PDB file of C-alpha atoms in Angstrom:
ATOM      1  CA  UNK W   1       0.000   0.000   0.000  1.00 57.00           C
ATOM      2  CA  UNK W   2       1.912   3.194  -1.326  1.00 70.00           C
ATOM      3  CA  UNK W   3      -0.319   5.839   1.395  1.00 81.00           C
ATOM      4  CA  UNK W   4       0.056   7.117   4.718  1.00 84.00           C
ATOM      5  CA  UNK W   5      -1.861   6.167   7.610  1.00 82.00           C
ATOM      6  CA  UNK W   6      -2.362   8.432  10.315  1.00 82.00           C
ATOM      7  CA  UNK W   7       0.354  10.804  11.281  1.00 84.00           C
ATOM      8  CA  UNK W   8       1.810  12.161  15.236  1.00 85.00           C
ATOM      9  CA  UNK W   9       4.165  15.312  15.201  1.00 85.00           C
ATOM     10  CA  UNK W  10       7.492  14.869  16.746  1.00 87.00           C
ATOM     11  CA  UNK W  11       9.901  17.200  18.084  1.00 86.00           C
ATOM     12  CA  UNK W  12      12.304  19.137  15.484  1.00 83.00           C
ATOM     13  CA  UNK W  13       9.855  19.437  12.717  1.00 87.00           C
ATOM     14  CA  UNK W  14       9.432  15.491  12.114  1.00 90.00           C
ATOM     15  CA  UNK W  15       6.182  13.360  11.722  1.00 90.00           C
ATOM     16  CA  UNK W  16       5.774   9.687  12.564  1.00 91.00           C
ATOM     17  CA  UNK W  17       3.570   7.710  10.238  1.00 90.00           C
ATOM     18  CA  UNK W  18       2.944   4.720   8.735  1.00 89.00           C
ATOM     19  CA  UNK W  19       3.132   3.454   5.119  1.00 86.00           C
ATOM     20  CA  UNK W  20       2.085  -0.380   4.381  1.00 82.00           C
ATOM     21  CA  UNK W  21       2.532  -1.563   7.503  1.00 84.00           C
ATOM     22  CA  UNK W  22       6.363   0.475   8.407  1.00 87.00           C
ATOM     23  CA  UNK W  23       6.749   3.092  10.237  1.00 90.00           C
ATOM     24  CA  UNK W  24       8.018   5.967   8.896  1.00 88.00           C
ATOM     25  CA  UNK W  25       9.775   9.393   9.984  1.00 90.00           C
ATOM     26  CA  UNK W  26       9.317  12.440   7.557  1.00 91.00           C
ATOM     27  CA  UNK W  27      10.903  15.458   7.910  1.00 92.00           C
ATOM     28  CA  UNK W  28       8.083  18.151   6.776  1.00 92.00           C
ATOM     29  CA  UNK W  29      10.535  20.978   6.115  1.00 92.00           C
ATOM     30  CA  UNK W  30      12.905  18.922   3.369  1.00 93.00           C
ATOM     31  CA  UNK W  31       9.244  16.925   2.369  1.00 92.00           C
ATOM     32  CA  UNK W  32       8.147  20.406   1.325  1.00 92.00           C
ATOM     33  CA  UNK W  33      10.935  21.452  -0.346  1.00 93.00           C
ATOM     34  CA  UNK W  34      11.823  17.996  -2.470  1.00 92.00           C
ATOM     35  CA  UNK W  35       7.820  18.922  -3.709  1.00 92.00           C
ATOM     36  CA  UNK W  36       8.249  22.215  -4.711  1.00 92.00           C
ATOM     37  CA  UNK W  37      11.182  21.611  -6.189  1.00 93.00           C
ATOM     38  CA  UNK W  38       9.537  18.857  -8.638  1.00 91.00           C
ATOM     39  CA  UNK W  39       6.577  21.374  -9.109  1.00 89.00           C
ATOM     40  CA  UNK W  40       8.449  24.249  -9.883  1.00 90.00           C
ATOM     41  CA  UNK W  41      10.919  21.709 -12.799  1.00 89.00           C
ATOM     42  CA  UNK W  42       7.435  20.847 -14.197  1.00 87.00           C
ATOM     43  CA  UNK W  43       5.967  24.001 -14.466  1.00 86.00           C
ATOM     44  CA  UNK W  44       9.171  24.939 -16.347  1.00 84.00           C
ATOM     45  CA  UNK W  45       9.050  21.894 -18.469  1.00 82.00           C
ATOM     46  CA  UNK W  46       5.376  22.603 -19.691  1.00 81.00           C
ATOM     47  CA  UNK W  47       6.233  26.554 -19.070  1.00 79.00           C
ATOM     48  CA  UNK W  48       3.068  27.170 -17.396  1.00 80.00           C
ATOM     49  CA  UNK W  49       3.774  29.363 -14.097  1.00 82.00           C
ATOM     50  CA  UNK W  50       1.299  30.293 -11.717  1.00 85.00           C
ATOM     51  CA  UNK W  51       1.225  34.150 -10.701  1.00 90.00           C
ATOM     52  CA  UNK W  52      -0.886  35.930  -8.450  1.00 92.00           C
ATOM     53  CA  UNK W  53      -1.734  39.396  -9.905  1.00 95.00           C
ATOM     54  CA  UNK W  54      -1.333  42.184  -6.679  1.00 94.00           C
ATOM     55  CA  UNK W  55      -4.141  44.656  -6.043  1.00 95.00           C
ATOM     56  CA  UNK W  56      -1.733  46.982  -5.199  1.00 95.00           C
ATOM     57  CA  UNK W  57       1.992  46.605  -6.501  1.00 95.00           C
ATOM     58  CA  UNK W  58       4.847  46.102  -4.133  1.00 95.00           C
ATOM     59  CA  UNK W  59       7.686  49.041  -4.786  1.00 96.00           C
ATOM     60  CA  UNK W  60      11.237  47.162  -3.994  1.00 95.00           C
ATOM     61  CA  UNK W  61      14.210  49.009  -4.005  1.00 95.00           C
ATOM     62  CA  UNK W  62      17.525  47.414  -4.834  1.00 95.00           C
ATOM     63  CA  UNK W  63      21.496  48.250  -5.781  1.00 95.00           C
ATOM     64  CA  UNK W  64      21.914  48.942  -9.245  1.00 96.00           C
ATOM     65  CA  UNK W  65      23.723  46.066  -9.768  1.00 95.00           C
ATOM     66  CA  UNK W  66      20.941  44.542  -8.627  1.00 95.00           C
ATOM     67  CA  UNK W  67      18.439  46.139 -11.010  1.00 95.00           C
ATOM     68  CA  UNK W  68      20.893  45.663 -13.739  1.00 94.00           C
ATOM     69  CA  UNK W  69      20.604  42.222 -12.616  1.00 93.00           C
ATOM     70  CA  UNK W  70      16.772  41.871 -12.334  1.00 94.00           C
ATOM     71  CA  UNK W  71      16.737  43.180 -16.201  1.00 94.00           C
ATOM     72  CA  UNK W  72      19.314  40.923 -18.003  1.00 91.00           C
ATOM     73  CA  UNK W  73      17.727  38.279 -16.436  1.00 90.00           C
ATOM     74  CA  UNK W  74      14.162  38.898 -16.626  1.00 92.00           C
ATOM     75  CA  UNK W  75      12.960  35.501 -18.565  1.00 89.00           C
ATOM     76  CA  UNK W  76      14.191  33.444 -16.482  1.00 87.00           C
ATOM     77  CA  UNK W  77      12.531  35.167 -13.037  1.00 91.00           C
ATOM     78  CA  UNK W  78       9.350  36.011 -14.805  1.00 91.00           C
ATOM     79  CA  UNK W  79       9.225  31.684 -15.757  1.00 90.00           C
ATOM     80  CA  UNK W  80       8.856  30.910 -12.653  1.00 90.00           C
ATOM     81  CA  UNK W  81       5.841  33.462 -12.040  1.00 91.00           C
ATOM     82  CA  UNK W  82       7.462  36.746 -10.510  1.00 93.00           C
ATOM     83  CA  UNK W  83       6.133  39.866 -12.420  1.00 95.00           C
ATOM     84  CA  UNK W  84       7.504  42.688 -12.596  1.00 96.00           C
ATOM     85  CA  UNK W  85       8.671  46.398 -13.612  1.00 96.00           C
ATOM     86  CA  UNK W  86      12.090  48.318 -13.501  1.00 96.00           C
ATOM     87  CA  UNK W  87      10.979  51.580 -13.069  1.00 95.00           C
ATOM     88  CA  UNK W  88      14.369  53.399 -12.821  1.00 94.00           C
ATOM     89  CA  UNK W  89      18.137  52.088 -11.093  1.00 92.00           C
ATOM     90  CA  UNK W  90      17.292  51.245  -7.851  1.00 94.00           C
ATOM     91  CA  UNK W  91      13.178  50.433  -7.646  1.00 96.00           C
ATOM     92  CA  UNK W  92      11.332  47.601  -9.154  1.00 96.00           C
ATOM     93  CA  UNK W  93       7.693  47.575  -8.763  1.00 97.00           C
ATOM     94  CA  UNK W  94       6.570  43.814  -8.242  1.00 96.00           C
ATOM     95  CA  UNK W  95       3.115  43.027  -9.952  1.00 96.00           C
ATOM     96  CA  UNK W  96       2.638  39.536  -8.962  1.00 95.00           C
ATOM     97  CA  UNK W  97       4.091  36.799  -7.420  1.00 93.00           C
ATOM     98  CA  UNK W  98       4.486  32.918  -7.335  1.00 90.00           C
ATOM     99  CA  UNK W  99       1.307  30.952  -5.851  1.00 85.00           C
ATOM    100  CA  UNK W 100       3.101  29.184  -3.207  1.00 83.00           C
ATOM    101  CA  UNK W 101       4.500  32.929  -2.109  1.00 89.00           C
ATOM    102  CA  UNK W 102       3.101  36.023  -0.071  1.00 88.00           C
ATOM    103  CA  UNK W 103       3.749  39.653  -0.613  1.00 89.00           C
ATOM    104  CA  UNK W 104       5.956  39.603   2.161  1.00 89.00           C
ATOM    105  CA  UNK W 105       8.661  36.647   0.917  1.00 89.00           C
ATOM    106  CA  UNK W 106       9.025  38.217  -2.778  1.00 89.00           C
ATOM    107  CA  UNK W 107      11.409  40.558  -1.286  1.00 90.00           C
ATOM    108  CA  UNK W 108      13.597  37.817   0.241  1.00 92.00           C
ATOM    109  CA  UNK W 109      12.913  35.503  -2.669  1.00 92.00           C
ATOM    110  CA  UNK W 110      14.152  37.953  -5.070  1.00 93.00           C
ATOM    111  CA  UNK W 111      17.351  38.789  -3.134  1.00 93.00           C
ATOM    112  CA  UNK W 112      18.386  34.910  -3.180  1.00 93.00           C
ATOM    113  CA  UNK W 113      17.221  34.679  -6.928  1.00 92.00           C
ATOM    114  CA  UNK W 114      19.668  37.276  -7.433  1.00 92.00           C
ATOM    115  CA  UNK W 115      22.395  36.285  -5.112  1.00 90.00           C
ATOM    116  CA  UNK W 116      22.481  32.486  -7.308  1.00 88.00           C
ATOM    117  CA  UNK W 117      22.262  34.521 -10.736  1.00 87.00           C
ATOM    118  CA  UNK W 118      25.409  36.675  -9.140  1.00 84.00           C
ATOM    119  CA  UNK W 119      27.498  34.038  -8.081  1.00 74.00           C
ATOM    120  CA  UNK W 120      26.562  31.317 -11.107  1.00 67.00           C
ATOM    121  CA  UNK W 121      27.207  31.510 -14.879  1.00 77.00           C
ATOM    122  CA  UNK W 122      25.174  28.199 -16.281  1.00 78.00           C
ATOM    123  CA  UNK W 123      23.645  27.226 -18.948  1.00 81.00           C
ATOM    124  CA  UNK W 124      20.213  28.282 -19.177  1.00 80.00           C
ATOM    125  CA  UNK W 125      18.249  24.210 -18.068  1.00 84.00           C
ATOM    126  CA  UNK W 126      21.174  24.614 -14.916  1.00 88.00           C
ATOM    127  CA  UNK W 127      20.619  27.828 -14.211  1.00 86.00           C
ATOM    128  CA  UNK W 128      16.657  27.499 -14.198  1.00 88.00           C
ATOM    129  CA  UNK W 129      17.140  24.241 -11.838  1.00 91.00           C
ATOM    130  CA  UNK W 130      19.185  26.084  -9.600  1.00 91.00           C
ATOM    131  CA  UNK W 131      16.361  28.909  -9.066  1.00 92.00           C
ATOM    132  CA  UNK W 132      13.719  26.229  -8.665  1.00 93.00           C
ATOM    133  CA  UNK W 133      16.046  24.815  -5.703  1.00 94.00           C
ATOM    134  CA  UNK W 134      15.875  28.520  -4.480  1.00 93.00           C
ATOM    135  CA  UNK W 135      12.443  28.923  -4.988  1.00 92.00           C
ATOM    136  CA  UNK W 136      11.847  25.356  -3.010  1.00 93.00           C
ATOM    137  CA  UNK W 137      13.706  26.272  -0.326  1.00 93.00           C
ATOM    138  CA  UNK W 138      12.306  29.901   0.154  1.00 91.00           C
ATOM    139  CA  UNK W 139       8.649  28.368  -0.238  1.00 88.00           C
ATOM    140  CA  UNK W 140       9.622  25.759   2.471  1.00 89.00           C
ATOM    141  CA  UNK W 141      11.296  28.213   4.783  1.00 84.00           C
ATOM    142  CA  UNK W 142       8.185  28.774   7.246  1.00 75.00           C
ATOM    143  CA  UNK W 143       8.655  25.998  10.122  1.00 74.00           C
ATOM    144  CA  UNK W 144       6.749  23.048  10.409  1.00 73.00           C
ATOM    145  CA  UNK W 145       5.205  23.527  13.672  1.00 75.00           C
ATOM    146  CA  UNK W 146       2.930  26.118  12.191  1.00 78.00           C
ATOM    147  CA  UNK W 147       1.955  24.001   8.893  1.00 83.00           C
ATOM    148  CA  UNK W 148      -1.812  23.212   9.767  1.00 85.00           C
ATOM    149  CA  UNK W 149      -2.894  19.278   9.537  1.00 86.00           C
ATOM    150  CA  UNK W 150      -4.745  20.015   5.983  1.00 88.00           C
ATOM    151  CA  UNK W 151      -0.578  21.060   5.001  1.00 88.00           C
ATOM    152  CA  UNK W 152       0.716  18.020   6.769  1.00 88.00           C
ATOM    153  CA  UNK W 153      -1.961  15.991   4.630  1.00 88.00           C
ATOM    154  CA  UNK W 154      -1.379  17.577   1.771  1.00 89.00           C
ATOM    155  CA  UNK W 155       2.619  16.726   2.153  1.00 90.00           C
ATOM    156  CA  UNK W 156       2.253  13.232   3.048  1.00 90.00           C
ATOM    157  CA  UNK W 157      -0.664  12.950  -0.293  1.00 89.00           C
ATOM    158  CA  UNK W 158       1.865  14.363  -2.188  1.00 88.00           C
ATOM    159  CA  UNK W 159       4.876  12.303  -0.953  1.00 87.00           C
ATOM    160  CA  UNK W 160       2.439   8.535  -1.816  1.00 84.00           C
ATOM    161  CA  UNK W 161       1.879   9.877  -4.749  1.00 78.00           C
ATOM    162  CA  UNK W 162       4.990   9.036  -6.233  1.00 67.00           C
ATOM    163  CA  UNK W 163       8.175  11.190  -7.536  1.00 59.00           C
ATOM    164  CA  UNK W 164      11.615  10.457  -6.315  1.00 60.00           C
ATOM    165  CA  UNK W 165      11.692  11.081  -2.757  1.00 59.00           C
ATOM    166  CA  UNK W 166      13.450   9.434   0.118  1.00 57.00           C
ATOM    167  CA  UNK W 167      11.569   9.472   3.886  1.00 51.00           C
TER     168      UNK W 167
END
């Protein structure tokens, strides 16, 4: 039998359940992250992102290196469902955002989006990969004592549903 039954939180972000008759110890935090990851690869591989349109823009301000940055590069962030506008050197005006993110992570996400296109010259399927492992880890940042038991559901579906993942 390939699904969870039942689940009991453990200290340090872990869950106990059991899977065909094993038990089995899942850490939510890296369970998150190894799905996001595979989402975000797939959405690039049938390029369909998901972006939630903001009501009301969110005015970043940056280096100009930064901005520089945020230009040259604006294919790949915009693939991966973060829209937005340069609107001189140092302010970018964010018009929507990822659907696993809030208003309040695009800042942070952006900065380590730009950080890994700083530091790494790759070709463009590496390079992609490598902001979908950002992405993943940003979206997976909150800490698993707050995820609700819908989320831990949701994880452990998505975990017995297949993919390559060790738990």
């Amino acid at each position: 039998d390939g699904n969870f039954s039942g689940s009991l939180p453990l200290a340090g972000g872990y869950i106990a359940s059991s899977m065909g008759g094993n038990l089995v110890l899942v850490d939510l935090r890296r369970a998150k992250e190894a799905i996001l990851f595979e989402r975000y690869r797939m959405m690039l591989s049938n390029e369909s992102s998901v972006t939630q349109k903001l009501m009301f823009p969110e005015l970043l301000v940056f280096s100009t290196d930064d901005v520089a940055l945020l230009r040259e590069q604006a294919d790949d962030i915009t693939a991966f469902g973060v829209e937005y506008v340069v609107r001189d050197d140092n302010n970018v005006e964010v018009t929507g955002i990822p659907a696993d993110f809030s208003v309040e992570d695009v800042q942070t996400l952006l900065y380590d989006m730009i950080d890994a296109l700083r530091e790494e010259t790759l070709p463009l399927v590496e390079r992609r990969e490598r902001l979908a492992s950002i992405m993943a880890k940003d979206g997976a940042r909150r800490t698993p004592k707050s995820y609700t038991e819908g989320e831990i559901n949701a994880i452990l579906e998505a975990l017995s549903d297949g993919g390559r993942y060790n738990y």
